[in-house]
């Protein structure tokens, strides 16, 4: 006779932390990650984390550095432990001991307008072309693209409604006539194939009742980039970066771009000014064209 699997025991401390996170409406994925990082800290201590001392916190962070833990994992661990110490355990003295080294901000990779066009043309099917078109044409995050519903497309006001984006904030994104036409092409094809449900997901996954996964969108971008001969490292977020950079190159006000991207801080959007400057410098100026014509030669670039 088969025995039922034994459910792992949830300690009172973990349950308290879970309750604290639930009261603050933290996402399930964030809760899962916080618990995982606290579990790693407890494994290092070899005892419950509520018995930790300031010296234990210091030793753990030194341990992470010595073992080559990535900056992103260290940052995520600090966030989890700050919640544990500052909220669940009410130990702000330990929370203050956590050191978060500033991460160097790398300039995002962007595609040229021609490269974006080639990538969309090479997308594996109209559904993916429309989904990637939204990522570029509206500057959406990959999770926001995946969770769009048909009702989020407001063709009357030419807006895309984003519900509970990053930070659980709602916002409106732009809907250009070209993007609307691309979405209508997919809508007609999706209806013909009977994969779009009333008030359902705009980009359904393998099951029509579920949204497309972000993994599927990542895979589609990689396939399209390879088919288009694009050698840059490309992801759905590259299209969002390209959206912002191309708008800056068109002299769109950076504060408008901030709103469209859903950034809470202007300094986050300002990073794109460095990329846009680099892009502008790569363009052959009209004077160069003029001088080349006068000299009877074809300008480079």
CSV table of C-alpha atoms in Angstrom, one decimal:
chain,number,residue,atom,x,y,z
A,1,UNK,CA,0.0,0.0,0.0
A,2,UNK,CA,1.5,3.3,-1.1
A,3,UNK,CA,2.1,5.9,1.7
A,4,UNK,CA,1.1,9.5,1.3
A,5,UNK,CA,4.0,11.9,1.0
A,6,UNK,CA,5.0,13.6,4.2
A,7,UNK,CA,4.4,17.4,4.1
A,8,UNK,CA,7.4,19.5,5.2
A,9,UNK,CA,6.9,21.0,8.6
A,10,UNK,CA,6.6,24.8,8.6
A,11,UNK,CA,8.3,26.3,11.7
A,12,UNK,CA,6.5,28.9,13.7
A,13,UNK,CA,9.2,31.5,12.6
A,14,UNK,CA,8.7,30.8,8.9
A,15,UNK,CA,4.9,30.9,9.3
A,16,UNK,CA,5.2,34.2,11.1
A,17,UNK,CA,7.3,35.6,8.2
A,18,UNK,CA,4.9,34.2,5.7
A,19,UNK,CA,2.0,35.9,7.5
A,20,UNK,CA,4.0,39.2,7.6
A,21,UNK,CA,4.6,39.0,3.9
A,22,UNK,CA,1.0,38.1,3.1
A,23,UNK,CA,-0.3,41.1,5.2
A,24,UNK,CA,1.8,43.3,2.9
A,25,UNK,CA,0.4,41.7,-0.2
A,26,UNK,CA,3.8,40.6,-1.4
A,27,UNK,CA,3.9,38.5,-4.6
A,28,UNK,CA,4.0,34.7,-4.2
A,29,UNK,CA,7.3,34.6,-6.1
A,30,UNK,CA,8.9,37.2,-3.8
A,31,UNK,CA,7.7,35.3,-0.7
A,32,UNK,CA,9.2,32.1,-2.1
A,33,UNK,CA,12.5,33.9,-2.8
A,34,UNK,CA,12.6,35.5,0.7
A,35,UNK,CA,12.1,32.1,2.4
A,36,UNK,CA,14.8,30.5,0.2
A,37,UNK,CA,17.4,33.1,1.1
A,38,UNK,CA,16.5,32.9,4.8
A,39,UNK,CA,16.8,29.2,4.6
A,40,UNK,CA,20.3,29.5,3.1
A,41,UNK,CA,21.3,31.8,6.0
A,42,UNK,CA,19.9,29.3,8.5
A,43,UNK,CA,21.9,26.5,6.8
A,44,UNK,CA,25.1,28.6,7.2
A,45,UNK,CA,24.3,29.2,10.9
A,46,UNK,CA,23.3,25.5,11.5
A,47,UNK,CA,20.7,26.9,13.9
A,48,UNK,CA,17.5,28.9,13.7
A,49,UNK,CA,17.9,32.4,12.2
A,50,UNK,CA,16.2,34.1,15.1
A,51,UNK,CA,19.2,33.2,17.2
A,52,UNK,CA,21.6,35.1,14.9
A,53,UNK,CA,24.0,37.8,16.3
A,54,UNK,CA,25.6,40.7,14.6
A,55,UNK,CA,28.8,38.7,14.2
A,56,UNK,CA,26.8,35.9,12.5
A,57,UNK,CA,25.5,38.4,9.9
A,58,UNK,CA,29.0,39.7,9.3
A,59,UNK,CA,30.4,36.1,8.9
A,60,UNK,CA,27.6,35.1,6.5
A,61,UNK,CA,28.2,38.1,4.2
A,62,UNK,CA,32.0,37.5,4.2
A,63,UNK,CA,31.2,33.8,3.4
A,64,UNK,CA,29.1,34.9,0.4
A,65,UNK,CA,31.9,37.2,-0.9
A,66,UNK,CA,34.6,34.5,-0.5
A,67,UNK,CA,32.5,32.0,-2.4
A,68,UNK,CA,31.8,34.3,-5.3
A,69,UNK,CA,28.1,34.8,-4.8
A,70,UNK,CA,26.8,37.1,-7.5
A,71,UNK,CA,25.9,40.7,-6.7
A,72,UNK,CA,22.3,40.0,-7.6
A,73,UNK,CA,22.0,37.1,-5.2
A,74,UNK,CA,23.7,39.1,-2.4
A,75,UNK,CA,21.3,42.0,-3.0
A,76,UNK,CA,18.3,39.6,-2.9
A,77,UNK,CA,19.6,38.0,0.3
A,78,UNK,CA,20.0,41.4,2.0
A,79,UNK,CA,16.4,42.3,1.1
A,80,UNK,CA,15.1,39.0,2.5
A,81,UNK,CA,17.2,39.3,5.7
A,82,UNK,CA,16.2,42.9,6.2
A,83,UNK,CA,12.6,41.8,6.1
A,84,UNK,CA,13.2,39.0,8.5
A,85,UNK,CA,15.2,41.1,11.0
A,86,UNK,CA,13.3,44.4,10.6
A,87,UNK,CA,9.7,43.2,10.3
A,88,UNK,CA,9.3,39.6,11.6
A,89,UNK,CA,11.9,39.7,14.4
A,90,UNK,CA,11.7,43.4,15.2
A,91,UNK,CA,15.5,43.5,15.3
A,92,UNK,CA,16.5,46.6,13.4
A,93,UNK,CA,20.0,46.4,15.0
A,94,UNK,CA,20.7,43.3,12.9
A,95,UNK,CA,19.1,44.8,9.8
A,96,UNK,CA,21.5,47.7,10.0
A,97,UNK,CA,24.5,45.3,10.0
A,98,UNK,CA,23.7,44.1,6.5
A,99,UNK,CA,26.0,45.5,3.8
A,100,UNK,CA,24.7,46.1,0.3
A,101,UNK,CA,27.6,46.9,-2.0
A,102,UNK,CA,26.6,49.2,-4.9
A,103,UNK,CA,26.4,47.3,-8.1
A,104,UNK,CA,28.0,48.9,-11.2
A,105,UNK,CA,25.3,50.0,-13.6
A,106,UNK,CA,26.0,48.6,-17.0
A,107,UNK,CA,24.6,50.2,-20.1
A,108,UNK,CA,21.8,48.1,-21.5
A,109,UNK,CA,22.2,46.5,-24.9
A,110,UNK,CA,19.9,47.9,-27.6
A,111,UNK,CA,19.0,47.1,-31.1
A,112,UNK,CA,19.0,49.5,-34.0
A,113,UNK,CA,15.7,50.2,-35.7
A,114,UNK,CA,16.8,48.0,-38.6
A,115,UNK,CA,17.6,45.2,-36.3
A,116,UNK,CA,14.3,45.4,-34.5
A,117,UNK,CA,12.5,45.2,-37.9
A,118,UNK,CA,14.5,42.1,-38.9
A,119,UNK,CA,13.9,40.5,-35.5
A,120,UNK,CA,10.1,41.0,-35.7
A,121,UNK,CA,10.0,39.7,-39.3
A,122,UNK,CA,11.9,36.6,-38.1
A,123,UNK,CA,9.6,35.9,-35.2
A,124,UNK,CA,8.2,32.3,-35.2
A,125,UNK,CA,4.6,33.1,-36.1
A,126,UNK,CA,2.1,36.0,-35.9
A,127,UNK,CA,1.4,35.5,-32.2
A,128,UNK,CA,5.1,35.9,-31.2
A,129,UNK,CA,5.5,38.8,-33.7
A,130,UNK,CA,2.6,40.6,-32.0
A,131,UNK,CA,3.9,39.8,-28.5
A,132,UNK,CA,7.4,41.0,-29.3
A,133,UNK,CA,5.9,44.0,-31.2
A,134,UNK,CA,4.2,45.0,-27.9
A,135,UNK,CA,7.4,44.7,-26.0
A,136,UNK,CA,9.1,47.1,-28.4
A,137,UNK,CA,6.2,49.2,-29.5
A,138,UNK,CA,4.9,49.9,-26.0
A,139,UNK,CA,8.1,49.3,-23.9
A,140,UNK,CA,6.5,46.6,-21.8
A,141,UNK,CA,8.3,44.2,-19.5
A,142,UNK,CA,8.1,40.6,-20.5
A,143,UNK,CA,5.8,39.7,-17.6
A,144,UNK,CA,3.5,42.6,-18.6
A,145,UNK,CA,3.3,41.3,-22.2
A,146,UNK,CA,2.6,37.8,-21.0
A,147,UNK,CA,-0.3,38.9,-18.7
A,148,UNK,CA,-2.1,41.2,-21.1
A,149,UNK,CA,-5.8,40.4,-21.7
A,150,UNK,CA,-7.7,41.3,-24.8
A,151,UNK,CA,-9.7,43.9,-22.8
A,152,UNK,CA,-6.5,45.7,-21.9
A,153,UNK,CA,-6.3,47.0,-25.5
A,154,UNK,CA,-8.2,50.3,-25.7
A,155,UNK,CA,-8.3,51.1,-29.4
A,156,UNK,CA,-10.7,54.1,-28.8
A,157,UNK,CA,-8.2,56.0,-26.6
A,158,UNK,CA,-5.2,54.2,-28.2
A,159,UNK,CA,-3.9,53.0,-24.8
A,160,UNK,CA,-2.7,49.7,-23.4
A,161,UNK,CA,-3.8,49.1,-19.8
A,162,UNK,CA,-1.2,47.5,-17.6
A,163,UNK,CA,-2.6,46.1,-14.4
A,164,UNK,CA,-0.3,45.5,-11.4
A,165,UNK,CA,3.0,46.0,-13.2
A,166,UNK,CA,6.2,46.2,-11.2
A,167,UNK,CA,5.5,47.3,-7.7
A,168,UNK,CA,1.9,46.3,-8.2
A,169,UNK,CA,1.2,49.6,-9.9
A,170,UNK,CA,-1.3,50.2,-12.7
A,171,UNK,CA,-0.4,52.4,-15.7
A,172,UNK,CA,-1.2,53.2,-19.3
A,173,UNK,CA,1.1,52.4,-22.1
A,174,UNK,CA,1.1,53.8,-25.6
A,175,UNK,CA,-0.7,52.1,-28.5
A,176,UNK,CA,0.5,53.2,-31.9
A,177,UNK,CA,-1.6,52.7,-35.0
A,178,UNK,CA,1.0,50.3,-36.4
A,179,UNK,CA,1.0,48.2,-33.2
A,180,UNK,CA,-2.8,48.2,-33.2
A,181,UNK,CA,-2.8,46.8,-36.7
A,182,UNK,CA,-0.3,44.1,-35.7
A,183,UNK,CA,-2.5,43.1,-32.8
A,184,UNK,CA,-5.5,43.0,-35.0
A,185,UNK,CA,-3.7,40.7,-37.4
A,186,UNK,CA,-3.0,38.3,-34.5
A,187,UNK,CA,-6.6,38.8,-33.2
A,188,UNK,CA,-8.1,37.7,-36.5
A,189,UNK,CA,-5.7,34.7,-36.7
A,190,UNK,CA,-6.3,33.7,-33.1
A,191,UNK,CA,-10.0,33.8,-33.5
A,192,UNK,CA,-9.7,31.8,-36.7
A,193,UNK,CA,-7.8,29.2,-34.7
A,194,UNK,CA,-10.2,29.4,-31.8
A,195,UNK,CA,-7.4,30.0,-29.3
A,196,UNK,CA,-8.7,33.4,-28.0
A,197,UNK,CA,-11.4,33.3,-25.3
A,198,UNK,CA,-13.8,36.1,-24.6
A,199,UNK,CA,-12.1,38.4,-22.0
A,200,UNK,CA,-9.2,36.0,-22.0
A,201,UNK,CA,-5.5,36.3,-22.4
A,202,UNK,CA,-4.3,38.2,-25.4
A,203,UNK,CA,-1.4,35.8,-25.8
A,204,UNK,CA,-2.5,32.4,-24.4
A,205,UNK,CA,-0.1,29.7,-23.6
A,206,UNK,CA,-0.3,26.0,-24.5
A,207,UNK,CA,-3.5,25.9,-22.5
A,208,UNK,CA,-5.8,28.6,-23.7
A,209,UNK,CA,-6.9,29.3,-20.1
A,210,UNK,CA,-3.3,30.2,-19.1
A,211,UNK,CA,-1.1,33.1,-20.3
A,212,UNK,CA,1.9,32.5,-22.4
A,213,UNK,CA,5.0,32.0,-20.2
A,214,UNK,CA,7.9,34.4,-20.1
A,215,UNK,CA,10.1,31.4,-20.9
A,216,UNK,CA,8.3,31.0,-24.2
A,217,UNK,CA,8.8,34.6,-25.0
A,218,UNK,CA,12.5,34.4,-24.2
A,219,UNK,CA,12.8,31.4,-26.5
A,220,UNK,CA,11.0,33.2,-29.3
A,221,UNK,CA,13.3,36.2,-29.1
A,222,UNK,CA,16.4,34.0,-29.2
A,223,UNK,CA,15.0,32.0,-32.2
A,224,UNK,CA,14.1,35.2,-34.0
A,225,UNK,CA,17.5,36.8,-33.4
A,226,UNK,CA,19.3,33.8,-34.7
A,227,UNK,CA,17.1,33.6,-37.8
A,228,UNK,CA,17.7,37.4,-38.4
A,229,UNK,CA,21.5,37.0,-38.0
A,230,UNK,CA,21.6,39.3,-35.0
A,231,UNK,CA,24.7,38.4,-33.0
A,232,UNK,CA,23.9,40.7,-29.9
A,233,UNK,CA,22.7,39.1,-26.7
A,234,UNK,CA,18.9,39.7,-27.1
A,235,UNK,CA,16.1,39.1,-24.7
A,236,UNK,CA,12.5,40.5,-24.5
A,237,UNK,CA,13.9,43.2,-22.2
A,238,UNK,CA,16.3,44.3,-25.0
A,239,UNK,CA,13.2,45.4,-26.9
A,240,UNK,CA,12.1,47.5,-23.9
A,241,UNK,CA,15.6,49.1,-23.7
A,242,UNK,CA,15.4,49.8,-27.5
A,243,UNK,CA,12.0,51.4,-27.1
A,244,UNK,CA,13.3,53.9,-24.6
A,245,UNK,CA,16.5,54.6,-26.4
A,246,UNK,CA,14.8,55.2,-29.8
A,247,UNK,CA,12.3,57.6,-28.2
A,248,UNK,CA,15.2,59.5,-26.7
A,249,UNK,CA,16.9,59.7,-30.0
A,250,UNK,CA,13.7,61.2,-31.4
A,251,UNK,CA,13.9,63.9,-28.7
A,252,UNK,CA,10.9,62.7,-26.7
A,253,UNK,CA,11.0,64.2,-23.2
A,254,UNK,CA,12.7,61.9,-20.7
A,255,UNK,CA,9.9,62.4,-18.2
A,256,UNK,CA,7.4,61.2,-20.7
A,257,UNK,CA,9.5,58.1,-21.3
A,258,UNK,CA,9.7,57.6,-17.5
A,259,UNK,CA,5.9,57.5,-17.3
A,260,UNK,CA,5.6,55.1,-20.3
A,261,UNK,CA,8.1,52.7,-18.8
A,262,UNK,CA,6.6,52.8,-15.4
A,263,UNK,CA,9.8,53.9,-13.6
A,264,UNK,CA,9.3,55.3,-10.1
A,265,UNK,CA,12.6,57.2,-10.3
A,266,UNK,CA,13.8,59.4,-13.1
A,267,UNK,CA,17.4,58.3,-12.5
A,268,UNK,CA,16.4,54.8,-13.7
A,269,UNK,CA,15.2,56.3,-17.0
A,270,UNK,CA,18.2,58.6,-17.2
A,271,UNK,CA,20.5,55.6,-17.8
A,272,UNK,CA,19.1,55.5,-21.4
A,273,UNK,CA,20.5,58.9,-22.1
A,274,UNK,CA,24.0,57.4,-22.2
A,275,UNK,CA,22.9,54.7,-24.6
A,276,UNK,CA,21.1,57.2,-26.8
A,277,UNK,CA,24.2,59.4,-27.0
A,278,UNK,CA,26.2,56.5,-28.2
A,279,UNK,CA,23.6,55.6,-30.8
A,280,UNK,CA,23.4,59.2,-32.1
A,281,UNK,CA,27.2,59.4,-32.4
A,282,UNK,CA,27.1,56.3,-34.7
A,283,UNK,CA,24.8,58.1,-37.1
A,284,UNK,CA,26.4,59.7,-40.2
A,285,UNK,CA,25.6,63.4,-40.1
A,286,UNK,CA,24.1,65.3,-43.0
A,287,UNK,CA,27.3,67.4,-43.3
A,288,UNK,CA,29.3,64.2,-43.8
A,289,UNK,CA,26.9,63.1,-46.5
A,290,UNK,CA,27.1,66.5,-48.1
A,291,UNK,CA,30.9,66.6,-48.1
A,292,UNK,CA,31.0,63.0,-49.4
A,293,UNK,CA,28.7,64.0,-52.3
A,294,UNK,CA,30.9,67.0,-53.1
A,295,UNK,CA,33.9,64.8,-53.2
A,296,UNK,CA,32.2,62.3,-55.3
A,297,UNK,CA,32.4,59.4,-52.9
A,298,UNK,CA,30.0,57.3,-50.8
A,299,UNK,CA,30.1,58.0,-47.0
A,300,UNK,CA,30.8,55.2,-44.6
A,301,UNK,CA,28.1,54.1,-42.2
